[in-house]
Amino acid sequence: MSGQVLILTAGMEPHRVVPWQKAINMLFLGKVEVLEEYDEVLYRSVTITIRMPAVVRLVRVFRGIKRAVKFSRINVFTRDKFTCQYCGEKRKMRELNYDHVVPRHMGGRTTWENIVTSCYPCNARKRNRTPEMAGMTLLSLPSKPRTLPITVHLNFAGDIPEVWSSYVYWNAAMTEGEDP
Ligand SMILES: [Zn+2]
């Protein structure tokens, strides 16, 4: 049993992973509601059975200090949903690299607005050219994301509990354990 609980934001985006004790604490404080449970029973009486939560959702919109999303390889891939922004193919993290839309030698910077996820074949085809020069089209204009479901990746090592599967979409990345 993993004992790990996936917390979703009020908007159902994966937010972070915490030990079940912490999730129970949040539950009793009225901060989360339980969406999925494990089979393990934590407490049983005549009138009540409490099972270990597996997926919980924050009840209120998170209004904590807004931390800027850090620019990193994994965060670029997460923003782009592990999909090559040229051919649209979703790939594993090791099959992706990141591409300077405007190449560095042409003054392109390493920023959210100029970096996209690219597969190796597309990267090789584009070479050190702009998409226009290479006759390629970007699926979407890169921009700095306001939030990202990245904490799960950073905090969670190990297999993803089955019961989480409908709530996470970056399984491949989570299990590969690669860091930026
Ligand atoms: Zn591609």
PDB file of C-alpha atoms and ligand atoms in Angstrom:
ATOM      1  CA  MET A   1       0.000   0.000   0.000  1.00  0.00           C
ATOM      2  CA  SER A   2       1.392   3.320  -1.019  1.00  0.00           C
ATOM      3  CA  GLY A   3      -0.339   5.546   1.524  1.00  0.00           C
ATOM      4  CA  GLN A   4       0.129   8.458  -0.837  1.00  0.00           C
ATOM      5  CA  VAL A   5      -2.743  10.756  -1.646  1.00  0.00           C
ATOM      6  CA  LEU A   6      -3.115  12.773  -4.806  1.00  0.00           C
ATOM      7  CA  ILE A   7      -4.497  16.258  -4.178  1.00  0.00           C
ATOM      8  CA  LEU A   8      -6.326  17.981  -7.003  1.00  0.00           C
ATOM      9  CA  THR A   9      -7.029  21.691  -7.175  1.00  0.00           C
ATOM     10  CA  ALA A  10     -10.614  22.904  -7.078  1.00  0.00           C
ATOM     11  CA  GLY A  11     -10.333  22.940 -10.860  1.00  0.00           C
ATOM     12  CA  MET A  12      -9.398  19.224 -10.882  1.00  0.00           C
ATOM     13  CA  GLU A  13      -5.801  19.725 -11.886  1.00  0.00           C
ATOM     14  CA  PRO A  14      -3.236  17.558 -10.083  1.00  0.00           C
ATOM     15  CA  HIS A  15      -1.695  19.710  -7.388  1.00  0.00           C
ATOM     16  CA  ARG A  16       0.575  17.643  -5.148  1.00  0.00           C
ATOM     17  CA  VAL A  17       1.062  14.330  -3.417  1.00  0.00           C
ATOM     18  CA  VAL A  18       0.954  14.004   0.359  1.00  0.00           C
ATOM     19  CA  PRO A  19       1.027  11.151   2.875  1.00  0.00           C
ATOM     20  CA  TRP A  20      -2.425   9.953   3.882  1.00  0.00           C
ATOM     21  CA  GLN A  21      -2.073  11.356   7.415  1.00  0.00           C
ATOM     22  CA  LYS A  22      -1.758  14.841   5.980  1.00  0.00           C
ATOM     23  CA  ALA A  23      -4.755  14.282   3.707  1.00  0.00           C
ATOM     24  CA  ILE A  24      -6.878  13.097   6.633  1.00  0.00           C
ATOM     25  CA  ASN A  25      -5.851  16.184   8.535  1.00  0.00           C
ATOM     26  CA  MET A  26      -6.937  18.392   5.646  1.00  0.00           C
ATOM     27  CA  LEU A  27     -10.171  16.445   5.408  1.00  0.00           C
ATOM     28  CA  PHE A  28     -10.998  17.080   9.055  1.00  0.00           C
ATOM     29  CA  LEU A  29     -10.173  20.748   8.603  1.00  0.00           C
ATOM     30  CA  GLY A  30     -12.694  20.850   5.781  1.00  0.00           C
ATOM     31  CA  LYS A  31     -10.071  21.771   3.222  1.00  0.00           C
ATOM     32  CA  VAL A  32     -10.584  18.804   0.907  1.00  0.00           C
ATOM     33  CA  GLU A  33     -13.249  16.398  -0.191  1.00  0.00           C
ATOM     34  CA  VAL A  34     -12.568  12.757  -0.982  1.00  0.00           C
ATOM     35  CA  LEU A  35     -13.011  11.621  -4.581  1.00  0.00           C
ATOM     36  CA  GLU A  36     -11.403   8.183  -4.447  1.00  0.00           C
ATOM     37  CA  GLU A  37     -10.449   5.805  -1.672  1.00  0.00           C
ATOM     38  CA  TYR A  38      -8.111   2.878  -1.209  1.00  0.00           C
ATOM     39  CA  ASP A  39      -9.440  -0.363   0.239  1.00  0.00           C
ATOM     40  CA  GLU A  40      -7.573   0.079   3.521  1.00  0.00           C
ATOM     41  CA  VAL A  41      -9.853   0.933   6.421  1.00  0.00           C
ATOM     42  CA  LEU A  42      -8.400   3.492   8.810  1.00  0.00           C
ATOM     43  CA  TYR A  43     -11.237   3.541  11.287  1.00  0.00           C
ATOM     44  CA  ARG A  44     -14.401   1.555  11.714  1.00  0.00           C
ATOM     45  CA  SER A  45     -17.209   1.881  14.200  1.00  0.00           C
ATOM     46  CA  VAL A  46     -20.861   0.877  14.164  1.00  0.00           C
ATOM     47  CA  THR A  47     -21.856   4.011  12.321  1.00  0.00           C
ATOM     48  CA  ILE A  48     -18.827   5.051  10.381  1.00  0.00           C
ATOM     49  CA  THR A  49     -16.097   3.562   8.245  1.00  0.00           C
ATOM     50  CA  ILE A  50     -13.215   5.715   7.152  1.00  0.00           C
ATOM     51  CA  ARG A  51     -11.107   4.418   4.337  1.00  0.00           C
ATOM     52  CA  MET A  52      -7.752   5.743   3.339  1.00  0.00           C
ATOM     53  CA  PRO A  53      -8.251   8.514   0.808  1.00  0.00           C
ATOM     54  CA  ALA A  54      -6.557   8.073  -2.569  1.00  0.00           C
ATOM     55  CA  VAL A  55      -7.600  11.195  -4.448  1.00  0.00           C
ATOM     56  CA  VAL A  56      -8.904  14.347  -2.798  1.00  0.00           C
ATOM     57  CA  ARG A  57      -9.873  17.722  -4.156  1.00  0.00           C
ATOM     58  CA  LEU A  58      -9.289  21.114  -2.593  1.00  0.00           C
ATOM     59  CA  VAL A  59     -12.639  22.580  -1.686  1.00  0.00           C
ATOM     60  CA  ARG A  60     -11.734  26.177  -2.255  1.00  0.00           C
ATOM     61  CA  VAL A  61      -9.713  27.877  -4.895  1.00  0.00           C
ATOM     62  CA  PHE A  62      -6.150  28.013  -3.736  1.00  0.00           C
ATOM     63  CA  ARG A  63      -5.232  31.570  -2.835  1.00  0.00           C
ATOM     64  CA  GLY A  64      -1.750  31.036  -1.512  1.00  0.00           C
ATOM     65  CA  ILE A  65       1.252  33.033  -2.528  1.00  0.00           C
ATOM     66  CA  LYS A  66       1.508  32.766  -6.255  1.00  0.00           C
ATOM     67  CA  ARG A  67       4.886  31.370  -7.043  1.00  0.00           C
ATOM     68  CA  ALA A  68       6.049  31.752 -10.593  1.00  0.00           C
ATOM     69  CA  VAL A  69       6.343  28.490 -12.442  1.00  0.00           C
ATOM     70  CA  LYS A  70      10.004  27.684 -12.708  1.00  0.00           C
ATOM     71  CA  PHE A  71      11.423  27.427 -16.160  1.00  0.00           C
ATOM     72  CA  SER A  72      12.801  23.926 -16.662  1.00  0.00           C
ATOM     73  CA  ARG A  73      12.816  21.065 -19.120  1.00  0.00           C
ATOM     74  CA  ILE A  74      10.169  19.072 -17.296  1.00  0.00           C
ATOM     75  CA  ASN A  75       7.945  22.129 -16.936  1.00  0.00           C
ATOM     76  CA  VAL A  76       8.166  22.928 -20.640  1.00  0.00           C
ATOM     77  CA  PHE A  77       7.219  19.330 -21.436  1.00  0.00           C
ATOM     78  CA  THR A  78       4.382  19.488 -18.931  1.00  0.00           C
ATOM     79  CA  ARG A  79       3.083  22.744 -20.381  1.00  0.00           C
ATOM     80  CA  ASP A  80       3.105  21.146 -23.828  1.00  0.00           C
ATOM     81  CA  LYS A  81       1.577  17.911 -22.473  1.00  0.00           C
ATOM     82  CA  PHE A  82       4.573  15.887 -23.685  1.00  0.00           C
ATOM     83  CA  THR A  83       3.496  16.587 -27.238  1.00  0.00           C
ATOM     84  CA  CYS A  84       5.841  17.683 -29.995  1.00  0.00           C
ATOM     85  CA  GLN A  85       4.689  21.167 -30.932  1.00  0.00           C
ATOM     86  CA  TYR A  86       5.521  20.577 -34.589  1.00  0.00           C
ATOM     87  CA  CYS A  87       4.071  17.180 -35.480  1.00  0.00           C
ATOM     88  CA  GLY A  88       1.638  16.834 -32.570  1.00  0.00           C
ATOM     89  CA  GLU A  89       2.915  13.453 -31.458  1.00  0.00           C
ATOM     90  CA  LYS A  90       2.846  12.653 -27.773  1.00  0.00           C
ATOM     91  CA  ARG A  91       6.027  10.980 -26.615  1.00  0.00           C
ATOM     92  CA  LYS A  92       7.929   9.804 -23.588  1.00  0.00           C
ATOM     93  CA  MET A  93      10.214  12.285 -21.937  1.00  0.00           C
ATOM     94  CA  ARG A  94      13.395  10.618 -23.166  1.00  0.00           C
ATOM     95  CA  GLU A  95      12.119  10.936 -26.734  1.00  0.00           C
ATOM     96  CA  LEU A  96      11.664  14.674 -26.440  1.00  0.00           C
ATOM     97  CA  ASN A  97      13.971  17.597 -26.395  1.00  0.00           C
ATOM     98  CA  TYR A  98      13.357  21.252 -26.246  1.00  0.00           C
ATOM     99  CA  ASP A  99      13.610  23.495 -29.199  1.00  0.00           C
ATOM    100  CA  HIS A 100      14.455  27.173 -29.516  1.00  0.00           C
ATOM    101  CA  VAL A 101      11.736  28.474 -31.847  1.00  0.00           C
ATOM    102  CA  VAL A 102      13.986  31.349 -32.887  1.00  0.00           C
ATOM    103  CA  PRO A 103      17.442  29.748 -32.809  1.00  0.00           C
ATOM    104  CA  ARG A 104      20.009  31.044 -30.404  1.00  0.00           C
ATOM    105  CA  HIS A 105      22.388  32.218 -33.101  1.00  0.00           C
ATOM    106  CA  MET A 106      19.573  34.451 -34.364  1.00  0.00           C
ATOM    107  CA  GLY A 107      19.064  35.971 -30.957  1.00  0.00           C
ATOM    108  CA  GLY A 108      16.426  33.532 -29.694  1.00  0.00           C
ATOM    109  CA  ARG A 109      16.331  33.374 -25.942  1.00  0.00           C
ATOM    110  CA  THR A 110      15.833  30.462 -23.572  1.00  0.00           C
ATOM    111  CA  THR A 111      12.464  31.561 -22.216  1.00  0.00           C
ATOM    112  CA  TRP A 112       8.945  30.200 -21.968  1.00  0.00           C
ATOM    113  CA  GLU A 113       8.025  32.234 -25.037  1.00  0.00           C
ATOM    114  CA  ASN A 114      10.786  30.818 -27.213  1.00  0.00           C
ATOM    115  CA  ILE A 115      11.068  27.187 -26.122  1.00  0.00           C
ATOM    116  CA  VAL A 116       8.776  24.400 -27.214  1.00  0.00           C
ATOM    117  CA  THR A 117       8.684  20.652 -26.820  1.00  0.00           C
ATOM    118  CA  SER A 118       9.944  18.874 -29.900  1.00  0.00           C
ATOM    119  CA  CYS A 119      10.538  15.275 -30.903  1.00  0.00           C
ATOM    120  CA  TYR A 120      13.973  14.411 -32.257  1.00  0.00           C
ATOM    121  CA  PRO A 121      12.876  13.925 -35.886  1.00  0.00           C
ATOM    122  CA  CYS A 122      11.201  17.352 -35.948  1.00  0.00           C
ATOM    123  CA  ASN A 123      14.170  18.902 -34.201  1.00  0.00           C
ATOM    124  CA  ALA A 124      16.509  17.435 -36.795  1.00  0.00           C
ATOM    125  CA  ARG A 125      14.308  18.661 -39.615  1.00  0.00           C
ATOM    126  CA  LYS A 126      14.102  22.184 -38.260  1.00  0.00           C
ATOM    127  CA  ARG A 127      17.806  22.488 -37.529  1.00  0.00           C
ATOM    128  CA  ASN A 128      19.017  25.981 -36.684  1.00  0.00           C
ATOM    129  CA  ARG A 129      16.196  27.743 -38.481  1.00  0.00           C
ATOM    130  CA  THR A 130      12.979  29.475 -37.566  1.00  0.00           C
ATOM    131  CA  PRO A 131       9.803  27.450 -38.165  1.00  0.00           C
ATOM    132  CA  GLU A 132       9.039  29.690 -41.146  1.00  0.00           C
ATOM    133  CA  MET A 133      12.408  29.023 -42.725  1.00  0.00           C
ATOM    134  CA  ALA A 134      11.970  25.300 -42.152  1.00  0.00           C
ATOM    135  CA  GLY A 135       8.421  25.332 -43.495  1.00  0.00           C
ATOM    136  CA  MET A 136       7.066  24.081 -40.180  1.00  0.00           C
ATOM    137  CA  THR A 137       4.132  25.287 -38.142  1.00  0.00           C
ATOM    138  CA  LEU A 138       3.828  25.484 -34.390  1.00  0.00           C
ATOM    139  CA  LEU A 139       0.749  23.859 -32.903  1.00  0.00           C
ATOM    140  CA  SER A 140       0.443  26.658 -30.396  1.00  0.00           C
ATOM    141  CA  LEU A 141       2.215  29.850 -29.486  1.00  0.00           C
ATOM    142  CA  PRO A 142       4.449  29.187 -26.488  1.00  0.00           C
ATOM    143  CA  SER A 143       3.765  31.260 -23.408  1.00  0.00           C
ATOM    144  CA  LYS A 144       4.541  31.238 -19.737  1.00  0.00           C
ATOM    145  CA  PRO A 145       2.035  29.042 -17.883  1.00  0.00           C
ATOM    146  CA  ARG A 146       0.386  30.434 -14.785  1.00  0.00           C
ATOM    147  CA  THR A 147       0.227  27.095 -13.019  1.00  0.00           C
ATOM    148  CA  LEU A 148       1.457  23.617 -13.708  1.00  0.00           C
ATOM    149  CA  PRO A 149       0.686  20.217 -12.241  1.00  0.00           C
ATOM    150  CA  ILE A 150       4.330  19.518 -11.640  1.00  0.00           C
ATOM    151  CA  THR A 151       4.634  18.915  -7.938  1.00  0.00           C
ATOM    152  CA  VAL A 152       3.413  15.377  -8.386  1.00  0.00           C
ATOM    153  CA  HIS A 153       6.381  14.617 -10.541  1.00  0.00           C
ATOM    154  CA  LEU A 154       8.810  16.166  -8.117  1.00  0.00           C
ATOM    155  CA  ASN A 155       7.432  14.494  -5.024  1.00  0.00           C
ATOM    156  CA  PHE A 156       6.363  11.149  -6.251  1.00  0.00           C
ATOM    157  CA  ALA A 157       8.660   8.293  -6.980  1.00  0.00           C
ATOM    158  CA  GLY A 158       7.172   4.880  -7.613  1.00  0.00           C
ATOM    159  CA  ASP A 159       4.216   3.394  -9.363  1.00  0.00           C
ATOM    160  CA  ILE A 160       1.088   5.425  -9.743  1.00  0.00           C
ATOM    161  CA  PRO A 161      -1.798   3.923  -7.805  1.00  0.00           C
ATOM    162  CA  GLU A 162      -4.454   2.586 -10.172  1.00  0.00           C
ATOM    163  CA  VAL A 163      -7.074   4.732  -8.508  1.00  0.00           C
ATOM    164  CA  TRP A 164      -5.280   7.912  -9.594  1.00  0.00           C
ATOM    165  CA  SER A 165      -5.253   7.040 -13.244  1.00  0.00           C
ATOM    166  CA  SER A 166      -8.271   9.070 -14.313  1.00  0.00           C
ATOM    167  CA  TYR A 167      -6.784  12.176 -12.780  1.00  0.00           C
ATOM    168  CA  VAL A 168      -3.267  12.210 -14.153  1.00  0.00           C
ATOM    169  CA  TYR A 169      -2.203  12.331 -17.756  1.00  0.00           C
ATOM    170  CA  TRP A 170       1.555  12.486 -17.534  1.00  0.00           C
ATOM    171  CA  ASN A 171       2.069   8.947 -16.251  1.00  0.00           C
ATOM    172  CA  ALA A 172       5.022   8.327 -18.518  1.00  0.00           C
ATOM    173  CA  ALA A 173       6.909  11.257 -17.106  1.00  0.00           C
ATOM    174  CA  MET A 174       6.130  10.381 -13.536  1.00  0.00           C
ATOM    175  CA  THR A 175       7.504   6.889 -13.799  1.00  0.00           C
ATOM    176  CA  GLU A 176      10.624   7.745 -15.699  1.00  0.00           C
ATOM    177  CA  GLY A 177      12.040   9.716 -12.850  1.00  0.00           C
ATOM    178  CA  GLU A 178      14.074  12.047 -15.016  1.00  0.00           C
ATOM    179  CA  ASP A 179      15.000  15.429 -13.632  1.00  0.00           C
ATOM    180  CA  PRO A 180      15.495  18.597 -15.561  1.00  0.00           C
TER     181      PRO A 180
HETATM  182 ZN    ZN B   1       7.638  16.082 -33.932  1.00  0.00          ZN
END
